Amino acid sequence: MTDDLPIPEAPKPLSGNQKRQMKSASRLYAVQALFQMEHSSQTIEKVAAEFEDHRFGAVYEGDEMAEGDVDLFRNTLRDAVSYQAKIDQMTDRALVAKWPIARIDPTLRALFRAAGAELVQSDTPPKVVIKEYVDVAAAFFPEGKEARFVNAVLDHMAREARPEAF
């Protein structure tokens, strides 16, 4: 009597807006994951699995976390770790001499590493990367001047990493 079983519907394709929201969420999660890795000395594999299993789309105290783009999240983490020395050097050149990357806020350090990974290794237009990570900075520091600072540093990094885009 298999004729009586309902046929499951195929998932609906995601809209462009849903895909953008998932990419934005993945960038925020990548910054959080890089921060967590630095402060806990956990491996990239352990942190990535934790985020994918327990944060992407999870519900905490009635609030649903956004679903993320797993590929963008993984690629950003992998590239931030693989190219960390190069990214940190680019960041240092973009910062004022008295403020090397080791002295800046650890959240901003994680943000510059995630954004740097996309600037160095992805095809995402630099202006999109800058806007997305400025938005991430504003989410972490809603009352501060950090978003403008992030914009200036990422603009400098983007011009170094991808001068042809400007």
Tab-separated table of C-alpha atoms in Angstrom:
chain	number	residue	atom	x	y	z
A	1	MET	CA	0.000	0.000	0.000
A	2	THR	CA	2.796	2.426	-0.768
A	3	ASP	CA	0.373	4.350	-2.993
A	4	ASP	CA	-1.133	5.933	0.128
A	5	LEU	CA	2.138	7.496	1.332
A	6	PRO	CA	2.447	11.212	0.687
A	7	ILE	CA	5.234	12.269	-1.624
A	8	PRO	CA	7.485	14.750	0.130
A	9	GLU	CA	7.747	18.122	-1.506
A	10	ALA	CA	11.100	19.203	-2.878
A	11	PRO	CA	12.582	22.105	-0.938
A	12	LYS	CA	11.789	25.460	-2.468
A	13	PRO	CA	14.749	27.226	-4.037
A	14	LEU	CA	16.121	30.083	-1.975
A	15	SER	CA	15.456	33.626	-3.078
A	16	GLY	CA	18.348	35.992	-3.732
A	17	ASN	CA	17.516	37.810	-0.507
A	18	GLN	CA	17.574	34.559	1.512
A	19	LYS	CA	20.975	33.669	0.025
A	20	ARG	CA	22.348	37.120	0.918
A	21	GLN	CA	21.021	36.794	4.484
A	22	MET	CA	22.664	33.379	4.818
A	23	LYS	CA	25.994	34.776	3.563
A	24	SER	CA	25.743	37.699	5.991
A	25	ALA	CA	25.021	35.293	8.860
A	26	SER	CA	27.989	33.136	7.836
A	27	ARG	CA	30.300	36.135	7.994
A	28	LEU	CA	29.099	36.972	11.500
A	29	TYR	CA	29.508	33.324	12.553
A	30	ALA	CA	33.005	33.215	11.011
A	31	VAL	CA	34.078	36.199	13.116
A	32	GLN	CA	32.631	34.559	16.236
A	33	ALA	CA	34.301	31.239	15.399
A	34	LEU	CA	37.712	32.846	14.799
A	35	PHE	CA	37.367	34.716	18.102
A	36	GLN	CA	36.463	31.455	19.858
A	37	MET	CA	39.391	29.614	18.264
A	38	GLU	CA	41.850	32.273	19.431
A	39	HIS	CA	40.547	32.291	23.006
A	40	SER	CA	39.955	28.583	23.520
A	41	SER	CA	42.759	27.044	21.432
A	42	GLN	CA	40.179	24.739	19.850
A	43	THR	CA	40.790	23.345	16.377
A	44	ILE	CA	39.099	24.706	13.299
A	45	GLU	CA	37.291	21.376	12.856
A	46	LYS	CA	35.870	21.393	16.393
A	47	VAL	CA	34.715	25.016	16.243
A	48	ALA	CA	33.240	24.684	12.736
A	49	ALA	CA	31.289	21.581	13.763
A	50	GLU	CA	29.991	23.316	16.888
A	51	PHE	CA	28.743	26.299	14.889
A	52	GLU	CA	27.164	24.209	12.162
A	53	ASP	CA	25.498	21.837	14.631
A	54	HIS	CA	24.473	24.246	17.383
A	55	ARG	CA	24.269	27.785	16.001
A	56	PHE	CA	23.108	27.700	12.387
A	57	GLY	CA	19.316	27.974	12.659
A	58	ALA	CA	19.283	27.147	16.393
A	59	VAL	CA	16.671	28.560	18.740
A	60	TYR	CA	17.884	30.137	21.996
A	61	GLU	CA	15.390	31.462	24.524
A	62	GLY	CA	12.789	31.851	21.789
A	63	ASP	CA	15.126	33.652	19.368
A	64	GLU	CA	16.006	31.813	16.198
A	65	MET	CA	19.572	32.158	14.963
A	66	ALA	CA	19.929	32.739	11.240
A	67	GLU	CA	20.737	29.858	8.966
A	68	GLY	CA	24.193	30.201	7.445
A	69	ASP	CA	25.856	29.430	4.132
A	70	VAL	CA	27.995	26.466	5.206
A	71	ASP	CA	30.386	26.688	2.245
A	72	LEU	CA	31.132	30.381	2.799
A	73	PHE	CA	31.543	29.783	6.548
A	74	ARG	CA	33.962	26.873	6.070
A	75	ASN	CA	35.938	28.598	3.313
A	76	THR	CA	36.279	31.782	5.346
A	77	LEU	CA	37.518	29.902	8.410
A	78	ARG	CA	39.904	27.733	6.393
A	79	ASP	CA	41.330	30.680	4.453
A	80	ALA	CA	41.614	32.882	7.562
A	81	VAL	CA	43.693	30.165	9.231
A	82	SER	CA	45.699	29.202	6.126
A	83	TYR	CA	46.535	32.790	5.174
A	84	GLN	CA	46.624	34.302	8.679
A	85	ALA	CA	50.227	35.563	8.425
A	86	LYS	CA	49.553	37.285	5.099
A	87	ILE	CA	46.249	38.732	6.324
A	88	ASP	CA	47.777	39.946	9.596
A	89	GLN	CA	50.593	41.660	7.664
A	90	MET	CA	48.042	43.391	5.409
A	91	THR	CA	46.098	44.454	8.497
A	92	ASP	CA	49.245	45.769	10.188
A	93	ARG	CA	50.029	47.893	7.131
A	94	ALA	CA	46.491	49.313	7.241
A	95	LEU	CA	46.691	50.168	10.941
A	96	VAL	CA	48.495	53.080	12.514
A	97	ALA	CA	52.080	52.078	13.360
A	98	LYS	CA	51.402	52.303	17.100
A	99	TRP	CA	48.541	49.825	16.852
A	100	PRO	CA	49.759	46.488	15.464
A	101	ILE	CA	47.101	43.816	15.066
A	102	ALA	CA	48.222	42.142	18.304
A	103	ARG	CA	47.093	45.239	20.260
A	104	ILE	CA	43.610	45.676	18.808
A	105	ASP	CA	40.364	44.307	20.205
A	106	PRO	CA	40.199	40.512	19.682
A	107	THR	CA	36.777	40.787	18.045
A	108	LEU	CA	38.173	43.252	15.512
A	109	ARG	CA	41.191	41.010	14.978
A	110	ALA	CA	38.855	38.097	14.152
A	111	LEU	CA	36.831	40.374	11.876
A	112	PHE	CA	39.930	41.540	9.961
A	113	ARG	CA	41.049	37.932	9.535
A	114	ALA	CA	37.660	36.812	8.207
A	115	ALA	CA	37.375	39.794	5.861
A	116	GLY	CA	40.999	39.381	4.813
A	117	ALA	CA	40.334	35.747	3.936
A	118	GLU	CA	37.592	36.822	1.549
A	119	LEU	CA	39.694	39.635	0.100
A	120	VAL	CA	42.640	37.317	-0.522
A	121	GLN	CA	40.878	34.125	-1.609
A	122	SER	CA	37.311	34.720	-2.820
A	123	ASP	CA	35.732	36.189	-5.913
A	124	THR	CA	33.401	38.381	-3.864
A	125	PRO	CA	33.802	42.005	-4.957
A	126	PRO	CA	35.893	43.905	-2.387
A	127	LYS	CA	33.221	46.577	-1.930
A	128	VAL	CA	30.744	43.836	-0.949
A	129	VAL	CA	33.255	42.341	1.514
A	130	ILE	CA	33.859	45.768	3.056
A	131	LYS	CA	30.137	46.539	3.419
A	132	GLU	CA	29.349	43.141	4.897
A	133	TYR	CA	32.091	43.315	7.524
A	134	VAL	CA	31.316	46.934	8.397
A	135	ASP	CA	27.795	45.639	9.129
A	136	VAL	CA	29.288	42.864	11.290
A	137	ALA	CA	31.331	45.481	13.183
A	138	ALA	CA	28.172	47.538	13.743
A	139	ALA	CA	26.433	44.430	15.122
A	140	PHE	CA	29.241	43.835	17.639
A	141	PHE	CA	29.777	47.517	18.486
A	142	PRO	CA	26.391	49.233	17.996
A	143	GLU	CA	27.307	52.413	19.868
A	144	GLY	CA	30.941	52.801	18.942
A	145	LYS	CA	33.131	54.218	16.198
A	146	GLU	CA	34.420	50.768	15.277
A	147	ALA	CA	32.360	50.503	12.081
A	148	ARG	CA	34.087	53.574	10.605
A	149	PHE	CA	37.465	52.246	11.750
A	150	VAL	CA	36.714	48.853	10.144
A	151	ASN	CA	35.650	50.572	6.932
A	152	ALA	CA	38.954	52.476	6.711
A	153	VAL	CA	41.147	49.462	7.508
A	154	LEU	CA	39.278	47.140	5.116
A	155	ASP	CA	39.392	49.739	2.338
A	156	HIS	CA	43.175	49.850	2.700
A	157	MET	CA	43.418	46.046	2.806
A	158	ALA	CA	41.155	45.651	-0.226
A	159	ARG	CA	43.194	48.104	-2.292
A	160	GLU	CA	46.313	46.118	-1.470
A	161	ALA	CA	44.786	42.677	-2.041
A	162	ARG	CA	42.748	43.505	-5.156
A	163	PRO	CA	43.909	46.841	-6.662
A	164	GLU	CA	42.298	45.997	-9.992
A	165	ALA	CA	38.852	46.258	-8.380
A	166	PHE	CA	39.266	49.980	-7.700
